[in-house]
Coordinates of C-alpha atoms and ligand atoms in Angstrom, one line a residue:
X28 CA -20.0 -6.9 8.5
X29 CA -17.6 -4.5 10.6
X30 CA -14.7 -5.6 7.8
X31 CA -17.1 -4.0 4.7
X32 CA -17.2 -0.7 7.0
X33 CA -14.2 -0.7 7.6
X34 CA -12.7 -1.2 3.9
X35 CA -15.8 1.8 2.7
X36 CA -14.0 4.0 5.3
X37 CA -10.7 2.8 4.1
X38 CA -11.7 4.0 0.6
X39 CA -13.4 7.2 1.2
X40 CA -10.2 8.4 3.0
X41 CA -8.0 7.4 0.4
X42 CA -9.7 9.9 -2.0
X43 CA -9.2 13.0 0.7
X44 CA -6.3 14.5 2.1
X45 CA -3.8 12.1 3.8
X46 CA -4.9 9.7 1.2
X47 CA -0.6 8.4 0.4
X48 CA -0.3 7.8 3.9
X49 CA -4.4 6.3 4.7
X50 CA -3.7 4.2 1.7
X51 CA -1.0 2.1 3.2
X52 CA -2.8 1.0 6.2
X53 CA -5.1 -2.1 6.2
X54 CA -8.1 -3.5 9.0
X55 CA -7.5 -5.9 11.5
X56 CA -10.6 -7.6 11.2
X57 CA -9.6 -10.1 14.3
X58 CA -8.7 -7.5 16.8
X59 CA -11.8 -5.2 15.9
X60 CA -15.0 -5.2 17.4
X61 CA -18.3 -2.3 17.5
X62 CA -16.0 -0.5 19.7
X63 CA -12.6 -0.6 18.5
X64 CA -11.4 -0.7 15.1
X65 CA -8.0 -1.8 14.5
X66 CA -5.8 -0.9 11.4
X67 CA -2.2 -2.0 10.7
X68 CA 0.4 0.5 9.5
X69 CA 3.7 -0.7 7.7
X70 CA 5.9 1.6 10.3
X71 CA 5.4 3.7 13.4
X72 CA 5.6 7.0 11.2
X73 CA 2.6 6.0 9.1
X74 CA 0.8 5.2 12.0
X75 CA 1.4 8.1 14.6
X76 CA 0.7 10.7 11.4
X77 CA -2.1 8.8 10.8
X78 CA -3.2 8.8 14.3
X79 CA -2.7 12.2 15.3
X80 CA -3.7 13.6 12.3
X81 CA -6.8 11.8 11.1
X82 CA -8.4 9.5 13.9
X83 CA -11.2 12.2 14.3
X84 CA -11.7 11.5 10.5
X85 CA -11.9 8.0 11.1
X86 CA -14.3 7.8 13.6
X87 CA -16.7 10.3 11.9
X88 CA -16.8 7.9 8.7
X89 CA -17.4 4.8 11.1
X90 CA -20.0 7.1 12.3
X91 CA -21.6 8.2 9.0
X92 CA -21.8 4.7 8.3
X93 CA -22.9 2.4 11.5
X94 CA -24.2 5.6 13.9
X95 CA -21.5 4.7 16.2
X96 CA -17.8 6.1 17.1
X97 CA -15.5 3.1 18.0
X98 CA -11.8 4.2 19.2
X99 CA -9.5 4.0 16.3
X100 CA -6.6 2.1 17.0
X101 CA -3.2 2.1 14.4
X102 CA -0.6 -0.4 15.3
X103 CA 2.2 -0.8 13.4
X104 CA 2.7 -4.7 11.6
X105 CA 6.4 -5.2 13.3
X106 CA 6.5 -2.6 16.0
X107 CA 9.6 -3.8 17.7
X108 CA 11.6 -3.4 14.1
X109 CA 10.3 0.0 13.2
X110 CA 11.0 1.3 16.5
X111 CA 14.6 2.7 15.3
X112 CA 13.4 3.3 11.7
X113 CA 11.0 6.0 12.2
X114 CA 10.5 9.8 11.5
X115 CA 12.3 11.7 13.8
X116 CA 11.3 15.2 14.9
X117 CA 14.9 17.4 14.3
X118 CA 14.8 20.4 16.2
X119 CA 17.8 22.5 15.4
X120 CA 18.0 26.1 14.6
X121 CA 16.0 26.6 11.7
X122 CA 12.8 25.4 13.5
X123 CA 11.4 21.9 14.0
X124 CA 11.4 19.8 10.7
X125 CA 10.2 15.9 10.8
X126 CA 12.4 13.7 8.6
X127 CA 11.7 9.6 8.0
X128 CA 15.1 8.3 8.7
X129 CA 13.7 5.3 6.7
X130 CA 14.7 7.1 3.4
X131 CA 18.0 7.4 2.9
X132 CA 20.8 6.5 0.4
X133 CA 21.0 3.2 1.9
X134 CA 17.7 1.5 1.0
X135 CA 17.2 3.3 -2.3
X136 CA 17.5 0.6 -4.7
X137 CA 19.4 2.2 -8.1
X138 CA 18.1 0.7 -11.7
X139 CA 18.5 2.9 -15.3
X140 CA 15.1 4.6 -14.3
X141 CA 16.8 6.2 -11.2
X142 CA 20.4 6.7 -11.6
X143 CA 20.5 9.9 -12.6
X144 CA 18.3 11.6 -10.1
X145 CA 19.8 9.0 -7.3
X146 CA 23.6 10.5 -8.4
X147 CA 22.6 14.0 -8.7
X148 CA 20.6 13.8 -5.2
X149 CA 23.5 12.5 -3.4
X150 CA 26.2 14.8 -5.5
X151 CA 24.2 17.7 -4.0
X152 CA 23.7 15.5 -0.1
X153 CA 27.9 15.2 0.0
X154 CA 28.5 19.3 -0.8
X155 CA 25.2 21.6 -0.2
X156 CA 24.7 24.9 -1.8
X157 CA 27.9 23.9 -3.7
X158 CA 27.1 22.2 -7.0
X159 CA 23.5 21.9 -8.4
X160 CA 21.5 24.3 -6.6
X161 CA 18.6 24.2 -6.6
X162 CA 18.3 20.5 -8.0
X163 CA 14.6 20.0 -8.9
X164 CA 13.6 16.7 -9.5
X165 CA 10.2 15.3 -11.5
X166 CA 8.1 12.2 -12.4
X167 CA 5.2 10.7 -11.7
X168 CA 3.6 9.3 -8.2
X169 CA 5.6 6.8 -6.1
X170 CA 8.9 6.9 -8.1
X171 CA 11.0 7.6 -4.9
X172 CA 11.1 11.6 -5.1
X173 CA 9.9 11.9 -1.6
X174 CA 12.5 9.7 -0.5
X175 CA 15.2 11.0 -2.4
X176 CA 14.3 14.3 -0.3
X177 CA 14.4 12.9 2.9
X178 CA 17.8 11.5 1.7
X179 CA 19.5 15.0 1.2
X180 CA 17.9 16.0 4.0
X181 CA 19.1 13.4 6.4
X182 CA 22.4 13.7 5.4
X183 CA 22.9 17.1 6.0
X184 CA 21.3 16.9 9.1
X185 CA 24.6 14.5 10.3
X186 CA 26.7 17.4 8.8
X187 CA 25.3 19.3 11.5
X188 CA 23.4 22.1 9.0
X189 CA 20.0 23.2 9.4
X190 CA 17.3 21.7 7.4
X191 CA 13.5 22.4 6.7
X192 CA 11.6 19.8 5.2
X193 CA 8.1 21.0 4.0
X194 CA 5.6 19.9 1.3
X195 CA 4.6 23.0 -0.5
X196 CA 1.0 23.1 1.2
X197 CA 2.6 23.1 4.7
X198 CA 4.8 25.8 2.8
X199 CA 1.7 27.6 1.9
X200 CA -0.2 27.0 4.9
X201 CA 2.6 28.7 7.5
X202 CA 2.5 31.8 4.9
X203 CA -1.2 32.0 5.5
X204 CA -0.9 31.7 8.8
X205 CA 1.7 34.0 9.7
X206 CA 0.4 36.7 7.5
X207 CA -3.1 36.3 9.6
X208 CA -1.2 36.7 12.5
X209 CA 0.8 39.5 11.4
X210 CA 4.0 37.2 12.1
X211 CA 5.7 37.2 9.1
X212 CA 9.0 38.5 10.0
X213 CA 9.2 35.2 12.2
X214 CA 8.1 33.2 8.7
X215 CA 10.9 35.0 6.8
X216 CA 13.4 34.1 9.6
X217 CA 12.3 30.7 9.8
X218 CA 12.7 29.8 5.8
X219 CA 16.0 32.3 5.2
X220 CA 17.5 31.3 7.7
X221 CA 18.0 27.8 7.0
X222 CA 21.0 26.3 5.4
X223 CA 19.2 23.3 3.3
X224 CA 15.5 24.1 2.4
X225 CA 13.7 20.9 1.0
X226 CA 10.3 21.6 -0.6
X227 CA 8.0 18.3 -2.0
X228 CA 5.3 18.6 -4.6
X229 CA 6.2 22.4 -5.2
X230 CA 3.3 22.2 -7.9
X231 CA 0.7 22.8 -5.2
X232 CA 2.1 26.3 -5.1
X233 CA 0.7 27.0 -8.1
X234 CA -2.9 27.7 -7.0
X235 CA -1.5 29.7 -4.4
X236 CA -1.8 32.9 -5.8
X237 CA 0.8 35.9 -5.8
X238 CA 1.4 36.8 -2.4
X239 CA 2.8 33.2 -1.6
X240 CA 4.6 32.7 -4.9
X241 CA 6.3 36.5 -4.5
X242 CA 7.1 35.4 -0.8
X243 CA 8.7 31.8 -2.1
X244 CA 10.2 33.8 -5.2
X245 CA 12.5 36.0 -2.7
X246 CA 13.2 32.9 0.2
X247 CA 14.5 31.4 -3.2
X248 CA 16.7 34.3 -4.1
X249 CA 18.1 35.0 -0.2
X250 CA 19.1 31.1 0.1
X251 CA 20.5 31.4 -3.1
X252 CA 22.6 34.1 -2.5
X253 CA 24.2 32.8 0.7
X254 CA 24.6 29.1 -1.0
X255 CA 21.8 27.6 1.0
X256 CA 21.0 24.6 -1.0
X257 CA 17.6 24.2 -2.4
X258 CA 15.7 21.4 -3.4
X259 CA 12.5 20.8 -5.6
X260 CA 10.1 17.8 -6.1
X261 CA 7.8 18.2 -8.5
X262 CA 5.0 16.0 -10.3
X263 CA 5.7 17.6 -14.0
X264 CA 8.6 19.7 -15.2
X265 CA 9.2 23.0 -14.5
X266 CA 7.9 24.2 -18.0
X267 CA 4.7 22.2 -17.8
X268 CA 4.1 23.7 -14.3
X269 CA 1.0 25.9 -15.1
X270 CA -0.3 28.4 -12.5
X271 CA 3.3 29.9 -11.5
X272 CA 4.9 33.2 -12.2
X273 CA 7.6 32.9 -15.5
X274 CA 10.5 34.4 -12.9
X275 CA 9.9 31.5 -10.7
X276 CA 9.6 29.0 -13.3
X277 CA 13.0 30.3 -14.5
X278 CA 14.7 30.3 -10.8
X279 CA 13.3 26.4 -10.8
X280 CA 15.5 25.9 -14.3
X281 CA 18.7 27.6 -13.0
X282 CA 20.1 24.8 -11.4
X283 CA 19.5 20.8 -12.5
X284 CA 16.3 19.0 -13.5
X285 CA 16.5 15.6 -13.0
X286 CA 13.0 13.2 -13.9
X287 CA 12.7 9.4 -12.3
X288 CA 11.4 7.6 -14.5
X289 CA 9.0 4.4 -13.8
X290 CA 11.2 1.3 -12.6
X291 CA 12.2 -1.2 -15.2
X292 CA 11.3 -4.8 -14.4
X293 CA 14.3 -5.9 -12.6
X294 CA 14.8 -2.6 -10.7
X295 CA 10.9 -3.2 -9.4
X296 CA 11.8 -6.7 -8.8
X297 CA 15.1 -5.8 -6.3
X298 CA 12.9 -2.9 -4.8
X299 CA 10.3 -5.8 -4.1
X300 CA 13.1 -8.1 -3.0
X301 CA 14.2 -5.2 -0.3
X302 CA 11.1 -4.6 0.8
X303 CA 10.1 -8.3 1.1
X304 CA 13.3 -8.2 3.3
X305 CA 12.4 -5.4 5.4
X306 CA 9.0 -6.2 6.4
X307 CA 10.3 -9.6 7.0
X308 CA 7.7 -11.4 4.4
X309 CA 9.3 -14.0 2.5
X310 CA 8.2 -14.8 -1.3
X311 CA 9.0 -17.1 -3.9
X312 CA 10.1 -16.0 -6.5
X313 CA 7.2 -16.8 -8.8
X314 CA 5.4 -14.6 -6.7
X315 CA 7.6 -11.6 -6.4
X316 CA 7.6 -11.8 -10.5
X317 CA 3.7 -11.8 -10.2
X318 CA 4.0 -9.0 -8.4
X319 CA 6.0 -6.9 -10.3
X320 CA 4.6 -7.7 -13.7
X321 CA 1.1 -7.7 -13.0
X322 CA 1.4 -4.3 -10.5
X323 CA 2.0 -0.9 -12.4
X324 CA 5.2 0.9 -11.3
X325 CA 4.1 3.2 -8.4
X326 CA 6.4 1.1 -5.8
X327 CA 3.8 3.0 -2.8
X328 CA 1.5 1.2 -4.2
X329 CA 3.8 -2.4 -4.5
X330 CA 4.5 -1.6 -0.7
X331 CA 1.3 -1.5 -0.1
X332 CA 0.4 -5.0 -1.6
X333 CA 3.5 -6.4 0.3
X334 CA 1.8 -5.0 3.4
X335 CA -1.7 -6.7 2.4
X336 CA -0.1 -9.9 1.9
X337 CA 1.9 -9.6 4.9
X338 CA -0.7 -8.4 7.5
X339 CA -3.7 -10.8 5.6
X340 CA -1.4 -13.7 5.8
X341 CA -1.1 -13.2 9.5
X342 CA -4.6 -12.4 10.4
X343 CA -6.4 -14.9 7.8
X344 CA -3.8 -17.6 6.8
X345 CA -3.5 -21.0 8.3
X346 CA -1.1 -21.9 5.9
X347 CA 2.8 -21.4 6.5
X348 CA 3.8 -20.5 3.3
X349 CA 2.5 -17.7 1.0
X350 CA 1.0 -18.6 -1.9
X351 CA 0.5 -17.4 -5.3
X352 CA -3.1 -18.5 -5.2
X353 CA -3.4 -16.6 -2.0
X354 CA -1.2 -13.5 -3.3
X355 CA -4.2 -13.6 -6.3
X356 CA -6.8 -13.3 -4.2
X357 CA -5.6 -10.1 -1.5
X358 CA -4.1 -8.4 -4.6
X359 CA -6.8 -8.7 -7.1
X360 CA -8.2 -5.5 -6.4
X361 CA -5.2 -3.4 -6.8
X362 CA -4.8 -5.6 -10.4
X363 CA -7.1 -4.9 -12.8
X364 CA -6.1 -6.1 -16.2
X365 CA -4.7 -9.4 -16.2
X366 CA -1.5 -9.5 -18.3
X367 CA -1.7 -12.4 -19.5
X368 CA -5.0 -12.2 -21.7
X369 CA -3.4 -9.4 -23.5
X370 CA -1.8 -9.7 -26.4
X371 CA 0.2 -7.0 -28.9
X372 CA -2.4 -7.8 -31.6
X373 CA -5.2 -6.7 -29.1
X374 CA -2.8 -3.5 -28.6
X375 CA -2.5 -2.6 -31.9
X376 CA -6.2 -3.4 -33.1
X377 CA -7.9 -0.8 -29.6
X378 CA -5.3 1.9 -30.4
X379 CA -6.2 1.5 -34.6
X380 CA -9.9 2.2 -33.4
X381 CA -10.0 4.2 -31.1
X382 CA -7.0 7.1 -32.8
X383 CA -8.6 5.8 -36.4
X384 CA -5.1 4.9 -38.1
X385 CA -4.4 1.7 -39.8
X386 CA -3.0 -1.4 -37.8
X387 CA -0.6 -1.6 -40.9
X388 CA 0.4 2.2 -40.5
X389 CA 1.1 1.5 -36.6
X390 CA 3.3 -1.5 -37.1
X391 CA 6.1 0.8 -38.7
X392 CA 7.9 3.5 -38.5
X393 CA 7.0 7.2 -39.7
X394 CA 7.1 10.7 -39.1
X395 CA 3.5 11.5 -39.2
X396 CA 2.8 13.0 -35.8
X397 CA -0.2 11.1 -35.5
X398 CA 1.2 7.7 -36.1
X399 CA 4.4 8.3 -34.2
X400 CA 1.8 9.1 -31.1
X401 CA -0.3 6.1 -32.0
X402 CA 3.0 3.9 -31.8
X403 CA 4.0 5.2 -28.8
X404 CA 0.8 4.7 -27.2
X405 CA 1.1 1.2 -28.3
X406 CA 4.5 0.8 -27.2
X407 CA 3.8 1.8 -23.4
X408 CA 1.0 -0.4 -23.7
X409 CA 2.6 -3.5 -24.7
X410 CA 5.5 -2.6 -22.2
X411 CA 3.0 -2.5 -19.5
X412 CA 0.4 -4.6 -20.1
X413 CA 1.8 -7.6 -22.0
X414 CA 4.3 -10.3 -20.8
X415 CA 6.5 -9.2 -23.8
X416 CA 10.6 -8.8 -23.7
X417 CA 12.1 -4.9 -25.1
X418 CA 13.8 -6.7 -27.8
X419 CA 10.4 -8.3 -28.4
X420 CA 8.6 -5.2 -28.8
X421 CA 11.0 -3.4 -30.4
X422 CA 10.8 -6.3 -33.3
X423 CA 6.7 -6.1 -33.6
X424 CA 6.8 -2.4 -34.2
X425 CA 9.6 -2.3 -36.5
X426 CA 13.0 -0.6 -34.1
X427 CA 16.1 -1.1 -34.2
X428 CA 16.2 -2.6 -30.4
X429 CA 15.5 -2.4 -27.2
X430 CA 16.9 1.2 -26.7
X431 CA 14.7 2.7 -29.1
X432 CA 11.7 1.3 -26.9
X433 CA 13.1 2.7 -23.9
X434 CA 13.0 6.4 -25.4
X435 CA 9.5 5.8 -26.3
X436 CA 8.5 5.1 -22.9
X437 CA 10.5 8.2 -21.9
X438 CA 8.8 10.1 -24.5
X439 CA 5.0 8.6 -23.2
X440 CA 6.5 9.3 -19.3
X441 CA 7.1 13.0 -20.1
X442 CA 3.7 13.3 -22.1
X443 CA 1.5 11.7 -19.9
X444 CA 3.5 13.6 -16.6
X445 CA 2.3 17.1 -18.8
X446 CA -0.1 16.4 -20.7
X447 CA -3.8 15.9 -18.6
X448 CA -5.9 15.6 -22.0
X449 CA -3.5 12.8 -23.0
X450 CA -3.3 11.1 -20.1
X451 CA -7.3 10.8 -20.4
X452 CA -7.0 9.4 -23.7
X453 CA -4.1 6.8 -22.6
X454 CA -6.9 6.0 -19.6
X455 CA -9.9 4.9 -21.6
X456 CA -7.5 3.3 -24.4
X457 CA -7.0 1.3 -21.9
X458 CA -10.1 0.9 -20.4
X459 CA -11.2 -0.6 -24.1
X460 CA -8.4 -2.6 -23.7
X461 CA -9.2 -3.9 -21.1
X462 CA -13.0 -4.9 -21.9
X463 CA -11.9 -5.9 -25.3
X464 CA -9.4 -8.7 -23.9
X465 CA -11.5 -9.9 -21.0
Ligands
ADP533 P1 7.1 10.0 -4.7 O1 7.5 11.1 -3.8 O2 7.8 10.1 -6.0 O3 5.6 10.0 -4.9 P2 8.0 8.3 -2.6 O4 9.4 8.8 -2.5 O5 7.0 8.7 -1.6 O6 7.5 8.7 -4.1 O7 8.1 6.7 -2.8 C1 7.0 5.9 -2.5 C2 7.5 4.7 -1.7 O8 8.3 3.9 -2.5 C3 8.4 5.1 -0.5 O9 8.1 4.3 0.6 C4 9.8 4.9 -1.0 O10 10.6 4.5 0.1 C5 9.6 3.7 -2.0 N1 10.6 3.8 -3.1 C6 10.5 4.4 -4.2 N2 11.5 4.2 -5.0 C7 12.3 3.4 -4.3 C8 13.6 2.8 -4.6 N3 14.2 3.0 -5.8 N4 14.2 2.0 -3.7 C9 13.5 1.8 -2.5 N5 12.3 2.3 -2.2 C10 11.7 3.1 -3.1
MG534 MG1 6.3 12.5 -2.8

């Protein structure tokens, strides 16, 4: 069936390049046919990137798969909405940059997990190169770094400055290129000359080798010097950043480091709320708390279920209202481990056999490294996988309250964003975990 093509394709894609922007589209399996596959995008910037940049790679997979190229079509689920919410080329005298006008200040819903980097972001939007500079800010995928970026950037752009927003491999990439074409004096004029310079996911510099970090190292230093403002995003901190040169390291620590960490319930549950509102879905509200307890906290990856119910619910449903028994079925893919079946017991006993410490030992306090690492472990765990309350948590293992759960899960957040053996180990805990509660 052209729908089981389709989603192969679908999948493949999302493991390549392009794969945060391939994995918010879905199929239309009633407007496809052999010749014409159909996919929905959530907004006209998804959908144009995705369709400039990657139908060739579409039709190949359909290709690889059936023998036969069909035209790839990408609409967008509300086109008339997105039409004024979309990325926007901005030419102005620092080059072309392409910003999504959709991130801004505005929509960026502000819970205890964001605050800090949502004040500091905007702090350094009102007054560039002033205060903060550069402002670097961390944390794992889908936490809203991108869109804090985009923020700063399109504010400045209405204060008439000149921005560049790049991801550090389209960074790397025009360094290549220029320096192939023996150009690089128009490179240097391009990046120095710029009055806000926004780089994402700086850590793919670090397999860049010298020439590109020695070329970023004195950019860095020139904006610097004429209060330029710069700003960082970054999937670890600065000094778990391997593969970079210490003076760059150092330049990334003179200013502010600021970490998002993942959403707590009720922040997920407004983000869902907003989105819901947005993309013009409406759920109850025993389904948006399905979704945000049973989803982890990349909210990408929430918009992305939003969309499936959305655009499935137009394409599949009869029904007029959404419902959870419906919500179950598109999203039970993206949810693996059902909540519910889990319980702190089941925690406690997987993390005791797998790290080989007593259940008794995990249950309180200590300052054995081991155990205080086996708690934490069990902490996140029962934070994420269990239908449990802080104050509940905090009582099974022994805290004083909810706040001392909270900087455990900071702790975990910071380990697991540094750490890759650990974040192995944290995956097949909960792997067992999983198989143990089923
Ligand atoms: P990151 O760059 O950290 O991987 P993004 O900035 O790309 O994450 O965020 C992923 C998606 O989630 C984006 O569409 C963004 O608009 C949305 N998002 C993340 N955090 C928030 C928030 N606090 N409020 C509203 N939308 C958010
Ligand atoms: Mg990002």
């Amino acid at each position: 069936m052209l729908v089981n093509v389709a989603n192969d394709v679908l999948a493949e894609l999302c493991r390549g390049e392009g794969k945060d922007y391939i994995s918010q589209i879905i199929f239309d399996d009633k407007h496809s046919n052999d010749d014409l596959a159909v996919f929905l995008a959530p907004n006209l910037f998804v959908a144009n990137f995705i369709k400039t940049r990657y139908s060739e790679l579409f039709e190949n997979a359909f290709e690889a798969k059936t023998g036969k190229k069909p035209s790839i079509q990408i609409e967008t689920i509300k086109a008339q909405k997105t039409s004024s919410n979309i990325a926007q080329i901005i030419q102005n005298k620092a080059g072309k940059t392409l910003l999504n006008l959709s991130y801004n200040f505005d929509n960026f819903i502000v819970g205890d997990s964001n605050q800090e980097a949502f004040v500091l972001t905007k702090m350094v939007a009102d007054e560039p190169g002033k205060k903060f500079n550069p402002i670097f800010i961390y944390g794992s995928t889908g936490l809203g770094k991108t869109h804090l970026l985009h923020s700063i950037g399109n504010e400045a752009i209405k204060k008439g400055l000149n921005v560049i927003y790049v991801t550090a491999e389209q960074f790397l990439n025009d360094f290549i290129v220029n320096v192939r074409n023996e150009s690089m004096p128009k490179f240097k004029e391009k990046y120095r000359k710029c009055d806000v310079l926004l780089i994402d996911d700086v850590q793919f510099l670090a397999s860049s080798g010298i020439k590109a970090q020695e070329e970023f190292f004195y950019t860095f230093n020139e904006l610097k010097e004429k209060h330029a403002q710069i700003a960082l995003t970054s999937d670890k901190a600065p000094k778990f950043l391997k593969g970079f040169e210490e003076r760059l390291v150092s330049r990334f620590e003179s200013g502010v480091l600021v970490t998002i960490n993942p959403p707590e319930l009720d922040t997920k549950i407004r983000i869902i709320k907003a989105k819901c509102k947005f993309d013009e879905v409406v759920l109850s509200d025993e389904i948006i708390d399905y979704i945000a307890t049973h989803m982890g906290d990349n909210i990408r990856e929430i918009e992305g279920a939003i969309l499936s119910i959305n655009a499935y619910s137009r394409v599949t449903s009869t029904e007029k209202n959404i419902t959870l028994d419906f919500v179950k079925i598109v999203l039970k893919d993206l949810i693996k481990t059902e909540k519910e079946n889990i319980k702190l017991e089941d925690i406690t006993n997987t993390v005791s056999k797998e790290l080989n410490i007593k259940v008794s030992e995990i249950k309180l306090p200590s300052k054995n490294k081991k155990i205080v690492e086996a708690r934490r472990i069990c902490i996140y765990l029962a934070k994420n996988y269990t239908q449990n309350s802080m104050p509940g948590i905090a009582s099974y293992f022994s805290l004083k309250d909810h706040s001392a759960v909270c900087h455990n899960l900071k702790k975990m957040n910071e380990l697991l964003n540094s750490d890759n053996n650990f974040k192995i180990k944290v995956e097949e805990i909960k792997n067992k975990l999983a198989k143990n509660s089923e």
